[in-house]
PDB file of C-alpha atoms in Angstrom:
ATOM      1  CA  UNK E  19     -83.011  39.903 151.707  1.00 94.00           C
ATOM      2  CA  UNK E  20     -82.045  42.450 154.425  1.00 97.00           C
ATOM      3  CA  UNK E  21     -82.803  42.991 158.097  1.00 97.00           C
ATOM      4  CA  UNK E  22     -84.695  46.035 159.124  1.00 97.00           C
ATOM      5  CA  UNK E  23     -83.462  47.227 162.559  1.00 95.00           C
ATOM      6  CA  UNK E  24     -86.639  49.066 163.292  1.00 91.00           C
ATOM      7  CA  UNK E  25     -90.016  48.446 164.654  1.00 87.00           C
ATOM      8  CA  UNK E  26     -91.669  51.405 162.595  1.00 90.00           C
ATOM      9  CA  UNK E  27     -94.733  50.273 160.609  1.00 92.00           C
ATOM     10  CA  UNK E  28     -94.114  53.292 158.358  1.00 93.00           C
ATOM     11  CA  UNK E  29     -90.549  52.154 157.365  1.00 96.00           C
ATOM     12  CA  UNK E  30     -91.913  48.629 156.790  1.00 96.00           C
ATOM     13  CA  UNK E  31     -94.602  49.866 154.527  1.00 96.00           C
ATOM     14  CA  UNK E  32     -92.060  52.061 152.492  1.00 96.00           C
ATOM     15  CA  UNK E  33     -89.766  49.062 152.072  1.00 96.00           C
ATOM     16  CA  UNK E  34     -92.731  46.948 150.777  1.00 96.00           C
ATOM     17  CA  UNK E  35     -93.679  49.829 148.449  1.00 95.00           C
ATOM     18  CA  UNK E  36     -90.189  49.435 146.605  1.00 95.00           C
ATOM     19  CA  UNK E  37     -90.231  45.680 146.678  1.00 95.00           C
ATOM     20  CA  UNK E  38     -87.504  45.107 149.159  1.00 96.00           C
ATOM     21  CA  UNK E  39     -87.708  41.797 151.002  1.00 96.00           C
ATOM     22  CA  UNK E  40     -86.665  42.182 154.736  1.00 97.00           C
ATOM     23  CA  UNK E  41     -86.945  40.472 158.092  1.00 96.00           C
ATOM     24  CA  UNK E  42     -87.416  42.498 161.127  1.00 95.00           C
ATOM     25  CA  UNK E  43     -84.612  42.872 163.597  1.00 94.00           C
ATOM     26  CA  UNK E  44     -86.153  45.187 166.015  1.00 84.00           C
ATOM     27  CA  UNK E  45     -84.784  45.414 169.548  1.00 82.00           C
ATOM     28  CA  UNK E  46     -86.407  43.634 172.353  1.00 79.00           C
ATOM     29  CA  UNK E  47     -87.627  45.514 175.520  1.00 74.00           C
ATOM     30  CA  UNK E  48     -84.235  45.499 177.148  1.00 74.00           C
ATOM     31  CA  UNK E  49     -82.502  46.579 174.014  1.00 72.00           C
ATOM     32  CA  UNK E  50     -85.018  49.207 173.339  1.00 71.00           C
ATOM     33  CA  UNK E  51     -83.892  51.097 176.360  1.00 71.00           C
ATOM     34  CA  UNK E  52     -80.258  51.067 175.080  1.00 71.00           C
ATOM     35  CA  UNK E  53     -81.554  52.240 171.723  1.00 69.00           C
ATOM     36  CA  UNK E  54     -83.398  55.191 173.511  1.00 73.00           C
ATOM     37  CA  UNK E  55     -80.103  56.169 174.992  1.00 76.00           C
ATOM     38  CA  UNK E  56     -78.580  56.339 171.445  1.00 79.00           C
ATOM     39  CA  UNK E  57     -80.879  59.277 170.643  1.00 83.00           C
ATOM     40  CA  UNK E  58     -79.633  61.499 173.383  1.00 86.00           C
ATOM     41  CA  UNK E  59     -78.623  64.843 171.725  1.00 88.00           C
ATOM     42  CA  UNK E  60     -74.757  65.778 172.457  1.00 89.00           C
ATOM     43  CA  UNK E  61     -74.322  69.371 173.446  1.00 90.00           C
ATOM     44  CA  UNK E  62     -73.927  71.768 170.490  1.00 91.00           C
ATOM     45  CA  UNK E  63     -74.626  68.853 168.045  1.00 94.00           C
ATOM     46  CA  UNK E  64     -75.946  69.991 164.605  1.00 96.00           C
ATOM     47  CA  UNK E  65     -79.250  68.463 163.474  1.00 97.00           C
ATOM     48  CA  UNK E  66     -77.476  66.776 160.377  1.00 97.00           C
ATOM     49  CA  UNK E  67     -74.627  65.345 162.392  1.00 97.00           C
ATOM     50  CA  UNK E  68     -77.140  64.162 165.134  1.00 97.00           C
ATOM     51  CA  UNK E  69     -79.363  62.245 162.754  1.00 97.00           C
ATOM     52  CA  UNK E  70     -76.565  60.601 160.952  1.00 98.00           C
ATOM     53  CA  UNK E  71     -74.732  59.547 164.071  1.00 97.00           C
ATOM     54  CA  UNK E  72     -77.986  58.047 165.570  1.00 96.00           C
ATOM     55  CA  UNK E  73     -78.708  56.181 162.201  1.00 97.00           C
ATOM     56  CA  UNK E  74     -75.176  54.673 162.111  1.00 97.00           C
ATOM     57  CA  UNK E  75     -75.484  53.724 165.855  1.00 95.00           C
ATOM     58  CA  UNK E  76     -78.734  52.045 165.188  1.00 95.00           C
ATOM     59  CA  UNK E  77     -77.216  50.092 162.231  1.00 96.00           C
ATOM     60  CA  UNK E  78     -74.282  49.032 164.349  1.00 95.00           C
ATOM     61  CA  UNK E  79     -76.515  48.017 167.139  1.00 94.00           C
ATOM     62  CA  UNK E  80     -78.805  45.908 164.703  1.00 95.00           C
ATOM     63  CA  UNK E  81     -75.628  44.234 163.324  1.00 96.00           C
ATOM     64  CA  UNK E  82     -74.738  43.363 166.876  1.00 94.00           C
ATOM     65  CA  UNK E  83     -78.169  41.957 167.444  1.00 94.00           C
ATOM     66  CA  UNK E  84     -78.013  39.844 164.410  1.00 96.00           C
ATOM     67  CA  UNK E  85     -74.726  38.256 165.379  1.00 95.00           C
ATOM     68  CA  UNK E  86     -76.027  37.794 169.032  1.00 94.00           C
ATOM     69  CA  UNK E  87     -79.068  36.034 167.773  1.00 95.00           C
ATOM     70  CA  UNK E  88     -77.093  33.787 165.451  1.00 96.00           C
ATOM     71  CA  UNK E  89     -78.898  34.981 162.305  1.00 97.00           C
ATOM     72  CA  UNK E  90     -77.467  34.436 158.829  1.00 97.00           C
ATOM     73  CA  UNK E  91     -75.466  37.349 157.312  1.00 96.00           C
ATOM     74  CA  UNK E  92     -77.325  40.008 155.463  1.00 97.00           C
ATOM     75  CA  UNK E  93     -77.268  43.799 155.369  1.00 97.00           C
ATOM     76  CA  UNK E  94     -78.901  45.525 158.353  1.00 98.00           C
ATOM     77  CA  UNK E  95     -80.735  48.784 157.464  1.00 98.00           C
ATOM     78  CA  UNK E  96     -81.503  51.440 160.113  1.00 97.00           C
ATOM     79  CA  UNK E  97     -82.772  55.026 159.939  1.00 97.00           C
ATOM     80  CA  UNK E  98     -83.392  57.980 162.058  1.00 95.00           C
ATOM     81  CA  UNK E  99     -85.581  61.037 161.571  1.00 95.00           C
ATOM     82  CA  UNK E 100     -85.507  64.444 163.281  1.00 95.00           C
ATOM     83  CA  UNK E 101     -87.096  67.834 162.780  1.00 97.00           C
ATOM     84  CA  UNK E 102     -84.903  70.990 162.897  1.00 98.00           C
ATOM     85  CA  UNK E 103     -86.194  74.383 163.363  1.00 97.00           C
ATOM     86  CA  UNK E 104     -83.226  76.485 162.625  1.00 92.00           C
ATOM     87  CA  UNK E 105     -80.440  74.841 164.648  1.00 92.00           C
ATOM     88  CA  UNK E 106     -82.759  73.388 167.208  1.00 95.00           C
ATOM     89  CA  UNK E 107     -83.459  69.634 167.247  1.00 96.00           C
ATOM     90  CA  UNK E 108     -87.130  68.673 167.861  1.00 95.00           C
ATOM     91  CA  UNK E 109     -87.130  65.157 168.751  1.00 90.00           C
ATOM     92  CA  UNK E 110     -89.949  63.057 170.054  1.00 91.00           C
ATOM     93  CA  UNK E 111     -91.930  65.028 172.706  1.00 96.00           C
ATOM     94  CA  UNK E 112     -91.785  63.703 176.295  1.00 94.00           C
ATOM     95  CA  UNK E 113     -95.558  64.609 176.916  1.00 97.00           C
ATOM     96  CA  UNK E 114     -98.640  66.463 175.530  1.00 97.00           C
ATOM     97  CA  UNK E 115     -97.430  69.812 176.824  1.00 97.00           C
ATOM     98  CA  UNK E 116     -94.104  69.423 174.933  1.00 97.00           C
ATOM     99  CA  UNK E 117     -95.990  68.303 171.885  1.00 97.00           C
ATOM    100  CA  UNK E 118     -98.220  71.355 171.865  1.00 98.00           C
ATOM    101  CA  UNK E 119     -95.173  73.709 172.374  1.00 98.00           C
ATOM    102  CA  UNK E 120     -93.387  72.097 169.440  1.00 98.00           C
ATOM    103  CA  UNK E 121     -96.482  72.562 167.047  1.00 98.00           C
ATOM    104  CA  UNK E 122     -96.748  76.157 168.186  1.00 98.00           C
ATOM    105  CA  UNK E 123     -93.101  76.646 167.238  1.00 98.00           C
ATOM    106  CA  UNK E 124     -93.781  75.152 163.810  1.00 98.00           C
ATOM    107  CA  UNK E 125     -96.938  77.024 163.259  1.00 98.00           C
ATOM    108  CA  UNK E 126     -96.635  79.143 160.149  1.00 98.00           C
ATOM    109  CA  UNK E 127     -92.862  78.510 159.599  1.00 98.00           C
ATOM    110  CA  UNK E 128     -90.697  76.337 157.430  1.00 98.00           C
ATOM    111  CA  UNK E 129     -88.702  73.669 159.129  1.00 98.00           C
ATOM    112  CA  UNK E 130     -86.318  70.924 157.968  1.00 98.00           C
ATOM    113  CA  UNK E 131     -86.996  67.145 158.237  1.00 98.00           C
ATOM    114  CA  UNK E 132     -83.838  65.217 158.276  1.00 98.00           C
ATOM    115  CA  UNK E 133     -83.721  61.503 157.848  1.00 98.00           C
ATOM    116  CA  UNK E 134     -80.487  59.476 157.779  1.00 98.00           C
ATOM    117  CA  UNK E 135     -80.522  55.898 156.540  1.00 98.00           C
ATOM    118  CA  UNK E 136     -77.562  53.575 157.343  1.00 98.00           C
ATOM    119  CA  UNK E 137     -76.704  50.109 156.055  1.00 98.00           C
ATOM    120  CA  UNK E 138     -74.420  47.822 157.882  1.00 97.00           C
ATOM    121  CA  UNK E 139     -72.734  45.005 155.926  1.00 95.00           C
ATOM    122  CA  UNK E 140     -70.670  43.392 158.611  1.00 91.00           C
ATOM    123  CA  UNK E 141     -68.206  46.052 160.003  1.00 92.00           C
ATOM    124  CA  UNK E 142     -68.791  48.302 156.987  1.00 96.00           C
ATOM    125  CA  UNK E 143     -71.495  50.904 157.387  1.00 97.00           C
ATOM    126  CA  UNK E 144     -72.542  53.312 154.710  1.00 97.00           C
ATOM    127  CA  UNK E 145     -75.133  56.045 155.140  1.00 98.00           C
ATOM    128  CA  UNK E 146     -77.170  58.766 153.226  1.00 98.00           C
ATOM    129  CA  UNK E 147     -78.934  61.830 154.392  1.00 98.00           C
ATOM    130  CA  UNK E 148     -82.393  63.185 153.208  1.00 98.00           C
ATOM    131  CA  UNK E 149     -83.004  66.921 153.888  1.00 98.00           C
ATOM    132  CA  UNK E 150     -86.505  68.098 153.265  1.00 98.00           C
ATOM    133  CA  UNK E 151     -88.186  71.457 153.860  1.00 98.00           C
ATOM    134  CA  UNK E 152     -91.790  71.482 155.115  1.00 98.00           C
ATOM    135  CA  UNK E 153     -93.975  74.683 155.464  1.00 98.00           C
ATOM    136  CA  UNK E 154     -96.630  74.384 158.060  1.00 98.00           C
ATOM    137  CA  UNK E 155     -99.892  76.645 157.939  1.00 97.00           C
ATOM    138  CA  UNK E 156    -100.635  78.733 160.933  1.00 98.00           C
ATOM    139  CA  UNK E 157    -102.282  76.595 163.539  1.00 97.00           C
ATOM    140  CA  UNK E 158    -104.867  77.754 166.011  1.00 96.00           C
ATOM    141  CA  UNK E 159    -104.976  76.555 169.591  1.00 97.00           C
ATOM    142  CA  UNK E 160    -108.001  74.341 168.734  1.00 96.00           C
ATOM    143  CA  UNK E 161    -105.963  72.636 165.847  1.00 95.00           C
ATOM    144  CA  UNK E 162    -103.213  71.949 168.195  1.00 97.00           C
ATOM    145  CA  UNK E 163    -105.248  70.781 170.982  1.00 97.00           C
ATOM    146  CA  UNK E 164    -107.343  68.455 168.724  1.00 96.00           C
ATOM    147  CA  UNK E 165    -104.174  66.948 167.221  1.00 96.00           C
ATOM    148  CA  UNK E 166    -102.285  66.546 170.598  1.00 97.00           C
ATOM    149  CA  UNK E 167    -105.538  64.838 171.907  1.00 96.00           C
ATOM    150  CA  UNK E 168    -105.203  62.126 169.377  1.00 95.00           C
ATOM    151  CA  UNK E 169    -101.953  60.975 171.003  1.00 94.00           C
ATOM    152  CA  UNK E 170    -100.229  60.696 167.614  1.00 93.00           C
ATOM    153  CA  UNK E 171     -97.617  63.427 168.211  1.00 95.00           C
ATOM    154  CA  UNK E 172     -96.031  61.554 171.197  1.00 92.00           C
ATOM    155  CA  UNK E 173     -94.067  59.058 169.207  1.00 87.00           C
ATOM    156  CA  UNK E 174     -93.127  61.488 166.450  1.00 92.00           C
ATOM    157  CA  UNK E 175     -90.034  63.624 165.901  1.00 92.00           C
ATOM    158  CA  UNK E 176     -91.301  67.314 165.856  1.00 96.00           C
ATOM    159  CA  UNK E 177     -94.566  66.046 167.306  1.00 96.00           C
ATOM    160  CA  UNK E 178     -96.197  65.267 163.952  1.00 96.00           C
ATOM    161  CA  UNK E 179     -96.496  62.622 161.277  1.00 92.00           C
ATOM    162  CA  UNK E 180     -97.103  63.950 157.846  1.00 92.00           C
ATOM    163  CA  UNK E 181     -98.884  60.682 156.765  1.00 88.00           C
ATOM    164  CA  UNK E 182    -101.927  61.181 159.036  1.00 87.00           C
ATOM    165  CA  UNK E 183    -104.002  63.761 160.664  1.00 89.00           C
ATOM    166  CA  UNK E 184    -101.223  66.320 160.721  1.00 93.00           C
ATOM    167  CA  UNK E 185    -100.830  66.022 156.913  1.00 93.00           C
ATOM    168  CA  UNK E 186    -103.572  68.858 156.689  1.00 93.00           C
ATOM    169  CA  UNK E 187    -101.111  71.326 158.373  1.00 96.00           C
ATOM    170  CA  UNK E 188     -98.662  71.114 155.565  1.00 96.00           C
ATOM    171  CA  UNK E 189     -98.728  73.845 153.045  1.00 97.00           C
ATOM    172  CA  UNK E 190     -95.595  72.983 151.060  1.00 97.00           C
ATOM    173  CA  UNK E 191     -92.963  70.315 150.771  1.00 97.00           C
ATOM    174  CA  UNK E 192     -89.523  70.690 149.195  1.00 98.00           C
ATOM    175  CA  UNK E 193     -87.837  67.362 149.213  1.00 97.00           C
ATOM    176  CA  UNK E 194     -88.726  63.641 149.931  1.00 97.00           C
ATOM    177  CA  UNK E 195     -92.147  62.671 151.047  1.00 94.00           C
ATOM    178  CA  UNK E 196     -90.827  59.187 151.978  1.00 97.00           C
ATOM    179  CA  UNK E 197     -87.985  60.785 153.884  1.00 97.00           C
ATOM    180  CA  UNK E 198     -90.368  62.915 155.885  1.00 96.00           C
ATOM    181  CA  UNK E 199     -92.280  59.693 156.758  1.00 95.00           C
ATOM    182  CA  UNK E 200     -89.078  58.158 157.989  1.00 95.00           C
ATOM    183  CA  UNK E 201     -87.313  56.278 155.123  1.00 97.00           C
ATOM    184  CA  UNK E 202     -86.172  58.099 152.093  1.00 98.00           C
ATOM    185  CA  UNK E 203     -86.677  55.686 149.249  1.00 97.00           C
ATOM    186  CA  UNK E 204     -84.234  57.127 146.797  1.00 97.00           C
ATOM    187  CA  UNK E 205     -81.293  57.136 149.320  1.00 97.00           C
ATOM    188  CA  UNK E 206     -82.293  53.602 150.528  1.00 97.00           C
ATOM    189  CA  UNK E 207     -82.285  52.352 147.008  1.00 96.00           C
ATOM    190  CA  UNK E 208     -78.947  53.805 146.455  1.00 95.00           C
ATOM    191  CA  UNK E 209     -77.490  52.287 149.461  1.00 96.00           C
ATOM    192  CA  UNK E 210     -78.953  48.792 148.733  1.00 95.00           C
ATOM    193  CA  UNK E 211     -77.513  48.895 145.209  1.00 92.00           C
ATOM    194  CA  UNK E 212     -74.139  50.229 146.445  1.00 85.00           C
ATOM    195  CA  UNK E 213     -74.478  53.316 144.219  1.00 66.00           C
ATOM    196  CA  UNK E 214     -72.297  56.417 144.953  1.00 55.00           C
TER     197      UNK E 214
END
């Protein structure tokens, strides 16, 4: 059994898919504000460094929550996903206008989806990085407006989630579909098994 330091339903579904037993260790409302602060981008930070740093910080915060709540010892799993267009990090959009701008930038181009997964075992934290390439079709203004109108882009890195409506924009994937959804299953399996 592990603790999952995330409220993401996608991550929960993915863990269930591979038969991992877990207990949620999501932050409460007060802790969620501190978690949002972890996601601030440091000036000049590379996308791969950013996503690894945030995943490790989330695992560390999850382990601290476990201890503070007096829960029995068990590994704490955390993850973070970001979209990178060149060296630019596209996090979660602040509003519909920013979501539309991100989708216009991704239209007809290839971008990277980086997901880092981190596992805390007490003070020890190990991590893995999944790096996938996604090619979007050219998106018309109506496509973008319709998708933004669903509200779905507002809580997604890069303003889209591949597992839903936006999946129809994807022409090609080179990498991990589960990593693009927020939890790379191969890397997670390796971490849980202690594999190199």
